[in-house]
């Protein structure tokens, strides 16, 4: 009951089992995927920096890399830095002992000197150790992400750098229709575009919704029309 | 080694022990603080909706409410929904059995139908149970946050609603100088403004930096001048 005791909670972070390399719509990022598979296997460059604006699939790829490394029996850690305010930078201590560390949205700690220094130190330990693969994601390239610490920026420039391009609406529609087809569902273009207009436009959400529509259409024995979709999703 | 087994990690979420009501610069939000203290004690309205743009201190207040409830020996749970992509909505199951649940940034799940439904169900269970206090935060009022599900919006409109106003730069400077003074440090206005220009402008970061400057100035036996600050923070 002391007023200074920090409250420590344990949050289950779940890597969705369907966010794998198999479910990633590559759209020209095949070289990146090969490189992430290497990192998951402990091969190739020590550090990889992925960047891309908005919902370009960074989280999916980091999840996929962790899932693949786990399948190979390797120790992994995934951390989304969007919640850094709820965590101590000490969470980065000792991560270099793992086989694979994926840090999502590292630009969330830009201009937070204590976090920038903790990242800088992690990079140094990872390189020194040599056995850990570190994959980080951000919305912008290392030089433009807004970090203060020049030594950190120089570390972020180590290794491999990839830019992810967000899928165009047409590519998203194609991915959605391909996914529907794999499930034996007929998703007309008009219905697909309706979903993309009304829901969060990332493929994760659209795929989740497709799963739900798949079940609902089986139960109701109805086709995926706009009225049926509206009714099912309360739109 | 099955490829479908979801990888489950446990992330330590740390509620900073210095993000309490005592360290909150109230600036006109005293009524809100009283109301959050009531929620932490299991009194007052069942649900509270806080909203405010940008870095208006939502996370600090949710942390403070949890810390205070813990001090009262009550069971709490804090969840930042910014990482919903790494979690299953099932994480909300059974939370109504706790004394206090704080969900930060709930608008991060707008237009994600599965999460919206999970939130809707949690609201219903919390109200039915009657013993749990639920405090949520978002960047906009419930009607304008962008939620799809009309039934969820009607639940979000239950209970108490507060708008947080971000501190003005002058108020931040005053808070920073007050904090420095409490530590026996003399923070000149010019130096304070320099920090606010160069670092992330939320008080959490500025306070962290002040702690670091405090230690560095003690070790180096130097005053907080701009050159000293630049050197210490690698700016």
JSON list of C-alpha atoms in Angstrom, two decimals, chain A residues 1 3-4 6-17 22 63 70-71 76-80 83 85-87 91 111-114 117 148-150 197-200 202 204-205 208-209 212 234-235, chain B residues 1 3-4 6-17 22 63 70-71 76-80 83 85-87 91 111-114 117 148-150 197-200 202 204-205 208-209 212 234-235:
[
{"chain": "A", "resi": 1, "resn": "UNK", "atom": "CA", "xyz": [0.00, 0.00, 0.00]},
{"chain": "A", "resi": 3, "resn": "UNK", "atom": "CA", "xyz": [2.09, 5.19, -2.63]},
{"chain": "A", "resi": 4, "resn": "UNK", "atom": "CA", "xyz": [5.38, 4.90, -4.54]},
{"chain": "A", "resi": 6, "resn": "UNK", "atom": "CA", "xyz": [4.81, 1.13, -9.36]},
{"chain": "A", "resi": 7, "resn": "UNK", "atom": "CA", "xyz": [1.91, -0.95, -10.53]},
{"chain": "A", "resi": 8, "resn": "UNK", "atom": "CA", "xyz": [3.09, -3.67, -12.84]},
{"chain": "A", "resi": 9, "resn": "UNK", "atom": "CA", "xyz": [0.67, -5.43, -15.13]},
{"chain": "A", "resi": 10, "resn": "UNK", "atom": "CA", "xyz": [1.25, -8.20, -17.55]},
{"chain": "A", "resi": 11, "resn": "UNK", "atom": "CA", "xyz": [-0.39, -7.70, -20.90]},
{"chain": "A", "resi": 12, "resn": "UNK", "atom": "CA", "xyz": [-0.85, -10.67, -23.20]},
{"chain": "A", "resi": 13, "resn": "UNK", "atom": "CA", "xyz": [0.42, -9.66, -26.61]},
{"chain": "A", "resi": 14, "resn": "UNK", "atom": "CA", "xyz": [-1.03, -11.98, -29.13]},
{"chain": "A", "resi": 15, "resn": "UNK", "atom": "CA", "xyz": [0.60, -12.45, -32.49]},
{"chain": "A", "resi": 16, "resn": "UNK", "atom": "CA", "xyz": [-2.32, -13.28, -34.75]},
{"chain": "A", "resi": 17, "resn": "UNK", "atom": "CA", "xyz": [-1.75, -16.72, -36.24]},
{"chain": "A", "resi": 22, "resn": "UNK", "atom": "CA", "xyz": [1.68, -16.72, -46.42]},
{"chain": "A", "resi": 63, "resn": "UNK", "atom": "CA", "xyz": [4.24, -10.35, -36.68]},
{"chain": "A", "resi": 70, "resn": "UNK", "atom": "CA", "xyz": [8.85, -19.29, -33.53]},
{"chain": "A", "resi": 71, "resn": "UNK", "atom": "CA", "xyz": [8.08, -22.03, -36.03]},
{"chain": "A", "resi": 76, "resn": "UNK", "atom": "CA", "xyz": [11.43, -13.98, -30.23]},
{"chain": "A", "resi": 77, "resn": "UNK", "atom": "CA", "xyz": [10.15, -10.74, -28.77]},
{"chain": "A", "resi": 78, "resn": "UNK", "atom": "CA", "xyz": [7.71, -8.30, -30.35]},
{"chain": "A", "resi": 79, "resn": "UNK", "atom": "CA", "xyz": [7.19, -4.86, -28.87]},
{"chain": "A", "resi": 80, "resn": "UNK", "atom": "CA", "xyz": [5.01, -2.05, -30.23]},
{"chain": "A", "resi": 83, "resn": "UNK", "atom": "CA", "xyz": [2.78, 2.12, -25.69]},
{"chain": "A", "resi": 85, "resn": "UNK", "atom": "CA", "xyz": [4.42, 5.70, -22.04]},
{"chain": "A", "resi": 86, "resn": "UNK", "atom": "CA", "xyz": [3.26, 2.65, -20.11]},
{"chain": "A", "resi": 87, "resn": "UNK", "atom": "CA", "xyz": [6.63, 0.98, -20.05]},
{"chain": "A", "resi": 91, "resn": "UNK", "atom": "CA", "xyz": [12.25, -3.45, -21.07]},
{"chain": "A", "resi": 111, "resn": "UNK", "atom": "CA", "xyz": [12.49, 13.20, -29.03]},
{"chain": "A", "resi": 112, "resn": "UNK", "atom": "CA", "xyz": [12.15, 11.15, -25.85]},
{"chain": "A", "resi": 113, "resn": "UNK", "atom": "CA", "xyz": [15.83, 11.22, -24.87]},
{"chain": "A", "resi": 114, "resn": "UNK", "atom": "CA", "xyz": [15.66, 8.34, -22.39]},
{"chain": "A", "resi": 117, "resn": "UNK", "atom": "CA", "xyz": [19.39, 6.31, -25.55]},
{"chain": "A", "resi": 148, "resn": "UNK", "atom": "CA", "xyz": [17.44, 13.68, -31.70]},
{"chain": "A", "resi": 149, "resn": "UNK", "atom": "CA", "xyz": [20.46, 11.57, -30.91]},
{"chain": "A", "resi": 150, "resn": "UNK", "atom": "CA", "xyz": [22.88, 11.62, -33.87]},
{"chain": "A", "resi": 197, "resn": "UNK", "atom": "CA", "xyz": [-15.36, 2.86, -47.83]},
{"chain": "A", "resi": 198, "resn": "UNK", "atom": "CA", "xyz": [-17.12, 2.13, -44.58]},
{"chain": "A", "resi": 199, "resn": "UNK", "atom": "CA", "xyz": [-14.50, 0.33, -42.47]},
{"chain": "A", "resi": 200, "resn": "UNK", "atom": "CA", "xyz": [-10.95, 0.94, -41.36]},
{"chain": "A", "resi": 202, "resn": "UNK", "atom": "CA", "xyz": [-6.24, -1.80, -43.43]},
{"chain": "A", "resi": 204, "resn": "UNK", "atom": "CA", "xyz": [-6.23, -6.75, -41.21]},
{"chain": "A", "resi": 205, "resn": "UNK", "atom": "CA", "xyz": [-9.64, -5.27, -40.48]},
{"chain": "A", "resi": 208, "resn": "UNK", "atom": "CA", "xyz": [-11.44, -9.99, -40.05]},
{"chain": "A", "resi": 209, "resn": "UNK", "atom": "CA", "xyz": [-14.68, -8.65, -41.43]},
{"chain": "A", "resi": 212, "resn": "UNK", "atom": "CA", "xyz": [-17.31, -12.70, -40.01]},
{"chain": "A", "resi": 234, "resn": "UNK", "atom": "CA", "xyz": [-24.67, -2.84, -38.28]},
{"chain": "A", "resi": 235, "resn": "UNK", "atom": "CA", "xyz": [-23.50, -0.29, -40.87]},
{"chain": "B", "resi": 1, "resn": "UNK", "atom": "CA", "xyz": [6.02, -26.22, -34.09]},
{"chain": "B", "resi": 3, "resn": "UNK", "atom": "CA", "xyz": [2.34, -23.21, -38.05]},
{"chain": "B", "resi": 4, "resn": "UNK", "atom": "CA", "xyz": [-1.10, -22.23, -36.75]},
{"chain": "B", "resi": 6, "resn": "UNK", "atom": "CA", "xyz": [-0.52, -18.22, -32.15]},
{"chain": "B", "resi": 7, "resn": "UNK", "atom": "CA", "xyz": [2.52, -16.82, -30.44]},
{"chain": "B", "resi": 8, "resn": "UNK", "atom": "CA", "xyz": [1.59, -15.38, -27.09]},
{"chain": "B", "resi": 9, "resn": "UNK", "atom": "CA", "xyz": [3.88, -12.97, -25.33]},
{"chain": "B", "resi": 10, "resn": "UNK", "atom": "CA", "xyz": [3.52, -11.31, -22.02]},
{"chain": "B", "resi": 11, "resn": "UNK", "atom": "CA", "xyz": [4.36, -7.65, -21.99]},
{"chain": "B", "resi": 12, "resn": "UNK", "atom": "CA", "xyz": [5.06, -5.91, -18.71]},
{"chain": "B", "resi": 13, "resn": "UNK", "atom": "CA", "xyz": [2.98, -2.78, -18.62]},
{"chain": "B", "resi": 14, "resn": "UNK", "atom": "CA", "xyz": [4.42, -0.47, -16.10]},
{"chain": "B", "resi": 15, "resn": "UNK", "atom": "CA", "xyz": [2.35, 2.28, -14.57]},
{"chain": "B", "resi": 16, "resn": "UNK", "atom": "CA", "xyz": [4.90, 4.95, -13.79]},
{"chain": "B", "resi": 17, "resn": "UNK", "atom": "CA", "xyz": [4.87, 5.61, -10.06]},
{"chain": "B", "resi": 22, "resn": "UNK", "atom": "CA", "xyz": [-0.30, 14.52, -7.04]},
{"chain": "B", "resi": 63, "resn": "UNK", "atom": "CA", "xyz": [-2.40, 5.83, -14.92]},
{"chain": "B", "resi": 70, "resn": "UNK", "atom": "CA", "xyz": [-4.13, 0.07, -6.28]},
{"chain": "B", "resi": 71, "resn": "UNK", "atom": "CA", "xyz": [-3.25, 2.13, -3.22]},
{"chain": "B", "resi": 76, "resn": "UNK", "atom": "CA", "xyz": [-7.21, -2.66, -11.66]},
{"chain": "B", "resi": 77, "resn": "UNK", "atom": "CA", "xyz": [-6.46, -3.14, -15.32]},
{"chain": "B", "resi": 78, "resn": "UNK", "atom": "CA", "xyz": [-5.01, -0.60, -17.72]},
{"chain": "B", "resi": 79, "resn": "UNK", "atom": "CA", "xyz": [-5.02, -1.25, -21.46]},
{"chain": "B", "resi": 80, "resn": "UNK", "atom": "CA", "xyz": [-3.83, 1.09, -24.22]},
{"chain": "B", "resi": 83, "resn": "UNK", "atom": "CA", "xyz": [-1.83, -1.92, -29.68]},
{"chain": "B", "resi": 85, "resn": "UNK", "atom": "CA", "xyz": [-3.55, -5.12, -33.63]},
{"chain": "B", "resi": 86, "resn": "UNK", "atom": "CA", "xyz": [-1.37, -7.27, -31.39]},
{"chain": "B", "resi": 87, "resn": "UNK", "atom": "CA", "xyz": [-4.21, -8.42, -29.20]},
{"chain": "B", "resi": 91, "resn": "UNK", "atom": "CA", "xyz": [-8.72, -9.59, -23.69]},
{"chain": "B", "resi": 111, "resn": "UNK", "atom": "CA", "xyz": [-14.27, 1.11, -37.66]},
{"chain": "B", "resi": 112, "resn": "UNK", "atom": "CA", "xyz": [-12.91, -2.25, -36.53]},
{"chain": "B", "resi": 113, "resn": "UNK", "atom": "CA", "xyz": [-16.25, -4.03, -36.14]},
{"chain": "B", "resi": 114, "resn": "UNK", "atom": "CA", "xyz": [-14.96, -6.90, -34.00]},
{"chain": "B", "resi": 117, "resn": "UNK", "atom": "CA", "xyz": [-18.62, -5.13, -30.63]},
{"chain": "B", "resi": 148, "resn": "UNK", "atom": "CA", "xyz": [-19.61, 2.59, -36.58]},
{"chain": "B", "resi": 149, "resn": "UNK", "atom": "CA", "xyz": [-21.87, 0.75, -34.21]},
{"chain": "B", "resi": 150, "resn": "UNK", "atom": "CA", "xyz": [-24.75, 3.02, -33.10]},
{"chain": "B", "resi": 197, "resn": "UNK", "atom": "CA", "xyz": [11.18, 23.50, -28.60]},
{"chain": "B", "resi": 198, "resn": "UNK", "atom": "CA", "xyz": [13.62, 20.66, -28.97]},
{"chain": "B", "resi": 199, "resn": "UNK", "atom": "CA", "xyz": [11.95, 17.71, -27.25]},
{"chain": "B", "resi": 200, "resn": "UNK", "atom": "CA", "xyz": [8.62, 15.94, -27.44]},
{"chain": "B", "resi": 202, "resn": "UNK", "atom": "CA", "xyz": [4.38, 16.32, -23.47]},
{"chain": "B", "resi": 204, "resn": "UNK", "atom": "CA", "xyz": [5.93, 13.25, -19.26]},
{"chain": "B", "resi": 205, "resn": "UNK", "atom": "CA", "xyz": [8.99, 13.63, -21.48]},
{"chain": "B", "resi": 208, "resn": "UNK", "atom": "CA", "xyz": [11.86, 12.75, -17.43]},
{"chain": "B", "resi": 209, "resn": "UNK", "atom": "CA", "xyz": [14.39, 15.07, -18.97]},
{"chain": "B", "resi": 212, "resn": "UNK", "atom": "CA", "xyz": [18.11, 13.56, -15.94]},
{"chain": "B", "resi": 234, "resn": "UNK", "atom": "CA", "xyz": [23.16, 15.46, -27.11]},
{"chain": "B", "resi": 235, "resn": "UNK", "atom": "CA", "xyz": [20.98, 18.13, -28.73]}
]
